Short mmCIF file of C-alpha atoms in Angstrom, two decimals:
data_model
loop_
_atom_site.label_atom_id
_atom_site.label_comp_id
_atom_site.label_asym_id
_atom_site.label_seq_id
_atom_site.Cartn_x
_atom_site.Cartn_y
_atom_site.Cartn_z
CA UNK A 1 -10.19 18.67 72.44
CA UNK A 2 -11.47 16.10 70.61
CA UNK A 3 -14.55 13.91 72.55
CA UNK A 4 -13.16 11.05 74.21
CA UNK A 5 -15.51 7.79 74.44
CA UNK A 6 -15.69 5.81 77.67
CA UNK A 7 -16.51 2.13 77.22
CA UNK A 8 -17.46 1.70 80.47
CA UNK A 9 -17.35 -1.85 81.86
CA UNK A 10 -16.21 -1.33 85.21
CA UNK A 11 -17.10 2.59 86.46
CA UNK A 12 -13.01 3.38 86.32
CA UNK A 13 -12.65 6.56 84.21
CA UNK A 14 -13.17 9.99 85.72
CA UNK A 15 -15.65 12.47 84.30
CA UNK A 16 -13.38 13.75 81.51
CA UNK A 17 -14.51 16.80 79.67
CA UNK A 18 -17.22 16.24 76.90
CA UNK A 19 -17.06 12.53 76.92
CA UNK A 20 -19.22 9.87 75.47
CA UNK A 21 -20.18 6.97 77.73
CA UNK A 22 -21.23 3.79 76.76
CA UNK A 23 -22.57 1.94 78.94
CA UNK A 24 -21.51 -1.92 78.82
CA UNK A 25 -21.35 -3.20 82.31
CA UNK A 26 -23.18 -6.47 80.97
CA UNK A 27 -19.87 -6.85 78.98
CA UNK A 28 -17.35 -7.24 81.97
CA UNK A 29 -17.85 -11.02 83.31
CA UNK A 30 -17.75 -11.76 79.59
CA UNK A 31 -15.14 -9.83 78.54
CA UNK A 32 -12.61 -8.90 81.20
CA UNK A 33 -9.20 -10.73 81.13
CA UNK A 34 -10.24 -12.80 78.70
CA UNK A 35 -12.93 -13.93 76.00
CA UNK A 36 -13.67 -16.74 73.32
CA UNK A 37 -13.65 -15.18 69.83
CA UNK A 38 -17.42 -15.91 69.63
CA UNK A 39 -17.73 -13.49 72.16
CA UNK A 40 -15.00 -10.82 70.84
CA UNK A 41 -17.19 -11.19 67.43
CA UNK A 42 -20.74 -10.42 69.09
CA UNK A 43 -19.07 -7.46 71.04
CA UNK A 44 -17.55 -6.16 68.02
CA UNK A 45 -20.45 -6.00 66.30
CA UNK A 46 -22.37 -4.03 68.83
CA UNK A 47 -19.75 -1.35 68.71
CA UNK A 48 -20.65 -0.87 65.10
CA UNK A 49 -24.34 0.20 66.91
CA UNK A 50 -22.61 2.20 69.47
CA UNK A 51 -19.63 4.49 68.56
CA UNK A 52 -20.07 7.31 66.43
CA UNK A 53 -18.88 7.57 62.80
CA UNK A 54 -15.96 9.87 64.09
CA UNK A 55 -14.63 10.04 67.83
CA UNK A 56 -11.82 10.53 70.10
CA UNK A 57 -9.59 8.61 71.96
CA UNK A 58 -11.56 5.83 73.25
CA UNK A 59 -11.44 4.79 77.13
CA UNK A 60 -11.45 0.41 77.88
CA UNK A 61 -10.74 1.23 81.71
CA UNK A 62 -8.70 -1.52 83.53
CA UNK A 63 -6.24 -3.27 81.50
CA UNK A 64 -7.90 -6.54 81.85
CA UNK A 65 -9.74 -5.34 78.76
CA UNK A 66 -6.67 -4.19 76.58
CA UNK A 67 -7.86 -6.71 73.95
CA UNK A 68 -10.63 -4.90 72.84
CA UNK A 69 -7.88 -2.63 71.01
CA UNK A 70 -8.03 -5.52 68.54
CA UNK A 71 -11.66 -4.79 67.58
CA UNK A 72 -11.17 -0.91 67.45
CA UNK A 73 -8.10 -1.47 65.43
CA UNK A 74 -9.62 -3.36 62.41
CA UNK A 75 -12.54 -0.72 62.45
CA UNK A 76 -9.71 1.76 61.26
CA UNK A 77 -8.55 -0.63 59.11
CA UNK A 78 -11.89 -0.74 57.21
CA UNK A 79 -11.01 2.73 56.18
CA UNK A 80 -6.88 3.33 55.97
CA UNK A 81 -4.97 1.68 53.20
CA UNK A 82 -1.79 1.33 55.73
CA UNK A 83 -0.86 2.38 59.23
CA UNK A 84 0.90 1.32 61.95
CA UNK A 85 0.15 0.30 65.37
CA UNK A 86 2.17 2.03 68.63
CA UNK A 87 1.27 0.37 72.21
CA UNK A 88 2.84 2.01 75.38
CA UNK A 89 2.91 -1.13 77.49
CA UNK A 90 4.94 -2.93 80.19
CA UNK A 91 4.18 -5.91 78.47
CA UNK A 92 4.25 -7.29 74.94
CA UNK A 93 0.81 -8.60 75.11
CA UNK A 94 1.64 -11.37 72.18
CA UNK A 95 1.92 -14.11 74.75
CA UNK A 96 0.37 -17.66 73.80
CA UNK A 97 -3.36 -18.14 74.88
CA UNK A 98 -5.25 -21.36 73.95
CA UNK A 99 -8.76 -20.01 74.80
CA UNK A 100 -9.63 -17.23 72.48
CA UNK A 101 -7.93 -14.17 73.14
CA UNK A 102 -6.84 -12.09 76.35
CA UNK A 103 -5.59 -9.14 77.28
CA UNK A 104 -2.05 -10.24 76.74
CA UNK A 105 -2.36 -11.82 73.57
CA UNK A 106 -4.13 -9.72 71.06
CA UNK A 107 -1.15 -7.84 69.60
CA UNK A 108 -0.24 -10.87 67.30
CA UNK A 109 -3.68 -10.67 66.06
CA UNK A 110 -3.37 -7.06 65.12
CA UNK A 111 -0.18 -7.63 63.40
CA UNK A 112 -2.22 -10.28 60.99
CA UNK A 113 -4.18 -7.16 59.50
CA UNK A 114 -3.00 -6.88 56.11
CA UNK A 115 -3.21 -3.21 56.39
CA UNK A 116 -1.26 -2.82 59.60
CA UNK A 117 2.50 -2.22 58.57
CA UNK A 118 4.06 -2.70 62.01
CA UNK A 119 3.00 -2.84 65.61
CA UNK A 120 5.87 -1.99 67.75
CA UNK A 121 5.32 -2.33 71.51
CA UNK A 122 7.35 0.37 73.71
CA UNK A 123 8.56 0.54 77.22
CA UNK A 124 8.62 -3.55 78.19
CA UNK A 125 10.09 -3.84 81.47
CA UNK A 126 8.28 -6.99 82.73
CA UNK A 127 10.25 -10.67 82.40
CA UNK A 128 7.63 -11.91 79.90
CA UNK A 129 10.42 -11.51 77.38
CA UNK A 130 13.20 -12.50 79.09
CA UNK A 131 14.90 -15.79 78.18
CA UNK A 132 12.82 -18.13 80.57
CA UNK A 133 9.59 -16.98 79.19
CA UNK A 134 10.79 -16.59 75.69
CA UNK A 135 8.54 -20.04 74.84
CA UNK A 136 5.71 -18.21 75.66
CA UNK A 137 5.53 -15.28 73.35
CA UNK A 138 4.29 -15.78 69.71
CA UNK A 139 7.78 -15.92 67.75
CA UNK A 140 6.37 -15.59 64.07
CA UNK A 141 5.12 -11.98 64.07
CA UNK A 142 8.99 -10.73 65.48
CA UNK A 143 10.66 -13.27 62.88
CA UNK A 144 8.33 -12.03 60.09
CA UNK A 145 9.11 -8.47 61.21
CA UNK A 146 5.24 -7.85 61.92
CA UNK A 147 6.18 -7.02 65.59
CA UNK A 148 9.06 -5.04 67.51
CA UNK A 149 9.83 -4.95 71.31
CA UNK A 150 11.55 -1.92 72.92
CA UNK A 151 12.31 -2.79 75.83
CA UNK A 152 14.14 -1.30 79.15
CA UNK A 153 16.53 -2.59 81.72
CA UNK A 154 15.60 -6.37 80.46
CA UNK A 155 18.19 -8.73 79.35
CA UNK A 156 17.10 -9.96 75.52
CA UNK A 157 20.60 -10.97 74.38
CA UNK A 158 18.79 -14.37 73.86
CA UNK A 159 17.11 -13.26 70.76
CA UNK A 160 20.30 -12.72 69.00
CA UNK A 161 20.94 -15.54 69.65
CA UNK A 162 17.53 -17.09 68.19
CA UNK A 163 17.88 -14.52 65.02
CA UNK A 164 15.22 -12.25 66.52
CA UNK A 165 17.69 -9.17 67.53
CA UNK A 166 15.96 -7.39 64.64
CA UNK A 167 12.81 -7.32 66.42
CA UNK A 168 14.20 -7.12 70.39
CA UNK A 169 15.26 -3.58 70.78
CA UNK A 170 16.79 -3.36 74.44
CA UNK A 171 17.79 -0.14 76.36
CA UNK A 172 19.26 0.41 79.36
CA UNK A 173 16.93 3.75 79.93
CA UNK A 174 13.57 5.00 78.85
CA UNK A 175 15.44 8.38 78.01
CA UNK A 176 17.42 6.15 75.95
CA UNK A 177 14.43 4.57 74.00
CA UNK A 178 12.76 7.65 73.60
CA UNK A 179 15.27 9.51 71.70
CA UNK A 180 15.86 6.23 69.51
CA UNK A 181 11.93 5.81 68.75
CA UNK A 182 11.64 9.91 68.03
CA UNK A 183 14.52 9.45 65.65
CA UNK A 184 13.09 6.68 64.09
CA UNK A 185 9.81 8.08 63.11
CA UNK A 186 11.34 11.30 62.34
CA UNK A 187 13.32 9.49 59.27
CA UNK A 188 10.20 7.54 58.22
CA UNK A 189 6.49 8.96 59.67
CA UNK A 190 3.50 6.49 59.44
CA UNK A 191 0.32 7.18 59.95
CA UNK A 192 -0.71 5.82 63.78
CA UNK A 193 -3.04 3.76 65.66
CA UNK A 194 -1.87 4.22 69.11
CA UNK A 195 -3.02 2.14 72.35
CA UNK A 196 -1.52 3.01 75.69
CA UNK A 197 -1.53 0.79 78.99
CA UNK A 198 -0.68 2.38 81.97
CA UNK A 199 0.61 -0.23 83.41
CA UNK A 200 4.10 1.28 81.24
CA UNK A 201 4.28 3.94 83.84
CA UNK A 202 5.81 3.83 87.25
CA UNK A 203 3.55 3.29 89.97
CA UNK A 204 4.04 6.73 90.99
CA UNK A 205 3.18 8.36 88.32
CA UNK A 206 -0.46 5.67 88.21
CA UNK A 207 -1.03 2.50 90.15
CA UNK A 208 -3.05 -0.06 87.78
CA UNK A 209 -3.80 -4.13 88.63
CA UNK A 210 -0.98 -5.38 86.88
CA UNK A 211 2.98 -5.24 87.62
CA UNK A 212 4.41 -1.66 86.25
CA UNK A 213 7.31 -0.29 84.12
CA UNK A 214 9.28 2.63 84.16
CA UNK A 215 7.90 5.29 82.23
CA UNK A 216 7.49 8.77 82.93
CA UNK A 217 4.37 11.07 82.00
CA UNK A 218 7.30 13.16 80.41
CA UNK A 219 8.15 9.92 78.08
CA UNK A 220 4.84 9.53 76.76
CA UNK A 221 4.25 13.08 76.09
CA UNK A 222 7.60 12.97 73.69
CA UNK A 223 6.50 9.25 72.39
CA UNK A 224 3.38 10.76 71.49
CA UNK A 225 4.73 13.92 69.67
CA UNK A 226 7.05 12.10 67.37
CA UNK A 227 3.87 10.25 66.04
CA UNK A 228 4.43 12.61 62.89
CA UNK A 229 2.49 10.90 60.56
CA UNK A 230 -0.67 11.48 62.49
CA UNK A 231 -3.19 9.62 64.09
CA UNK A 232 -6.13 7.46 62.48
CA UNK A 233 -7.23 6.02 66.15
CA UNK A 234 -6.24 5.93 70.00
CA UNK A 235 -7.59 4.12 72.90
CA UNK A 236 -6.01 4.27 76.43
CA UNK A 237 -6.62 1.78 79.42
CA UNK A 238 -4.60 0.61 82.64
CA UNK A 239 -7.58 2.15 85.06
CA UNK A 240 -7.42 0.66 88.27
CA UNK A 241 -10.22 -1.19 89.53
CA UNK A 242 -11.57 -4.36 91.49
CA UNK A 243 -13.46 -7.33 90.57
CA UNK A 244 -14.58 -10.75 91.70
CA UNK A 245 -14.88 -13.11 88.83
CA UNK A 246 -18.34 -14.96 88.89
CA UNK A 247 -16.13 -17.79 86.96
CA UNK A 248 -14.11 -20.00 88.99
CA UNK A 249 -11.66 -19.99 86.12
CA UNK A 250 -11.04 -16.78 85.21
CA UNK A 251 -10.43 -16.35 88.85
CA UNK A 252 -7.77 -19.29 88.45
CA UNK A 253 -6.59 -17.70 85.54
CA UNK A 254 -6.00 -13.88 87.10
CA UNK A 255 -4.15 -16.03 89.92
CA UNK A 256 -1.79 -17.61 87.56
CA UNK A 257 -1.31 -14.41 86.42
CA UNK A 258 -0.20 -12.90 89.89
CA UNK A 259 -2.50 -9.56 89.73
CA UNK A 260 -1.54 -7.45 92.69
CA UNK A 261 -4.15 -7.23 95.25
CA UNK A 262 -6.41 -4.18 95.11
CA UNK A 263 -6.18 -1.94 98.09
CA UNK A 264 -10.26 -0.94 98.24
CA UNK A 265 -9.43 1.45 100.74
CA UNK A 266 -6.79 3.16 98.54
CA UNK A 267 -8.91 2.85 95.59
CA UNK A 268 -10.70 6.15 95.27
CA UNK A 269 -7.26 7.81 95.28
CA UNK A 270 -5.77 5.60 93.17
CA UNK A 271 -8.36 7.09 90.34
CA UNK A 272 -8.09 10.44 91.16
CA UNK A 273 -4.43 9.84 90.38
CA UNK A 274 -5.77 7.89 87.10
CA UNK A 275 -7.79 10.58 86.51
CA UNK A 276 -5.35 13.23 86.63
CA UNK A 277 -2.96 11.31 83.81
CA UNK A 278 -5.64 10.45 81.16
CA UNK A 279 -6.13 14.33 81.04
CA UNK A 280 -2.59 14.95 80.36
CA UNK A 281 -2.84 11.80 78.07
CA UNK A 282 -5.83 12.93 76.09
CA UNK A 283 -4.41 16.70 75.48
CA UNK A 284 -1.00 15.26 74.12
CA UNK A 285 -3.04 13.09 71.77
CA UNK A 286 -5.19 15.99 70.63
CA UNK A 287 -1.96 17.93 69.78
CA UNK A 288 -1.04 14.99 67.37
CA UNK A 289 -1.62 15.78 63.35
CA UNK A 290 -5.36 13.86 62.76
CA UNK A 291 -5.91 13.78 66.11
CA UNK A 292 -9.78 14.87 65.25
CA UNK A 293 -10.11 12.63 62.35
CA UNK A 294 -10.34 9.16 64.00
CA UNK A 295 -12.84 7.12 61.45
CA UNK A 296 -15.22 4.86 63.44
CA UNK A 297 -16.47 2.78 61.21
#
């Protein structure tokens, strides 16, 4: 398998097999949920210190810190001439955010890369894109047909009605969306940078800190395997794992946000179950064409 990297903020990710850890706990208060993009920018450049010219699929722990697929992504993008972007998510994470960028925002900024052909987000069962919180997702990058949302069991009939059905692909099953994704990139491959969130599974399958979707490990596997143009770059987060803000208003903000409580007595098993899933996770990924070949810089 191909050597995974652990950016480890928070002390989530099990000991997987040849990794490369990082160490960055200076980086969580700063980073986690959200960050200015002065702070994204100094962070970003460190990585170029950091990560090897040529890794695996790299580890951001709890899905507070999905954003930092953002900076990973335009590092590829220094090197491929065009390539999409695949998230696994159970949300779209293009929701507005007036103070830099968060952890559910950061997918309209990688569909602004001018080498990024597409981002389409898979397996959205949360109500951020149902019709009361339609105002709060960014609308341009689905009109401009920069973004897709493939959904399940969520009613989006309102974005046929706002011209958007295009870019609002609703199923009534993940089986169902599965088999319509395969078929799609069976008929036209693309090379792939994908990011998966855990939080897209069922809570059996992994408990994270943020509401959960649907998916099976099953549905990923196939997701992953019809990624037939290959892979130029992965990263996987969703870990589960507890935190106290030092900031008075990031802790407003994670209320607003109605993040589940953290069990700490559950925790330890709650990562072992973690644990068990990224394995699976990582060896599906190293099965994928280019799997080995993920430029770093």
């Amino acid at each position: 398998m191909t050597r995974p990297v652990v950016l480890d903020m928070d002390h989530s990710v099990g000991p997987l097999a040849g990794r490369l850890v990082v160490p960055l706990e200076h980086w969580q208060e700063t980073l986690r949920f959200g960050c200015s993009l002065a702070a994204l920018r100094r962070f970003s450049q460190g990585l170029d210190e950091v990560l090897p010219s040529t890794c695996g699929t790299v580890m951001l722990g709890s899905g507070d810190f999905h954003h930092l697929s953002w900076p990973l992504i335009a590092r590829v993008a220094r090197t491929q001439r065009r390539f999409q972007v695949v998230v696994l998510d159970n949300h779209p994470d293009n929701m507005r955010y007036a103070f830099g960028v968060h952890c559910g925002s950061w997918v309209r900024r990688v569909a602004l890369l001018p080498q990024v052909s597409h981002v389409h987000v898979l397996g959205i069962s949360s109500t951020d894109i149902d019709r009361r919180h339609a105002w709060a997702n960014y609308l341009s990058p689905l009109r401009q047909g920069r973004v897709s949302y493939w959904s399940v069991g969520v009613d989006v009939g309102w974005a046929q009605r706002a011209g958007l059905a295009h870019a609002m692909r609703g199923f009534d099953s993940a089986d169902d969306l599965v088999a319509t994704f395969g078929e799609q990139q069976r008929t036209a491959p693309q090379p792939t940078y994908l990011s998966i969130d855990k939080d897209v599974f069922a809570q059996d399958v992994a408990r994270t800190n943020w509401d959960q979707g649907s998916l099976r490990l099953q549905h990923a596997v196939e997701l992953i395997g019809s990624l037939r143009g290959g892979l130029v770059g992965s990263d996987i987060t969703g870990e589960i794992s507890a935190y106290r803000y030092r900031s008075w208003w990031k802790r407003r903000l994670s209320a607003m946000d109605a993040q589940p409580t953290i069990d700490e007595r559950e925790l330890a098993r709650w990562q072992g179950q973690q644990h068990v899933l990224n394995e699976h996770l990582l060896a599906a990924i190293d099965r994928c064409p280019g799997a080995s070949q993920k430029p770093g810089r």
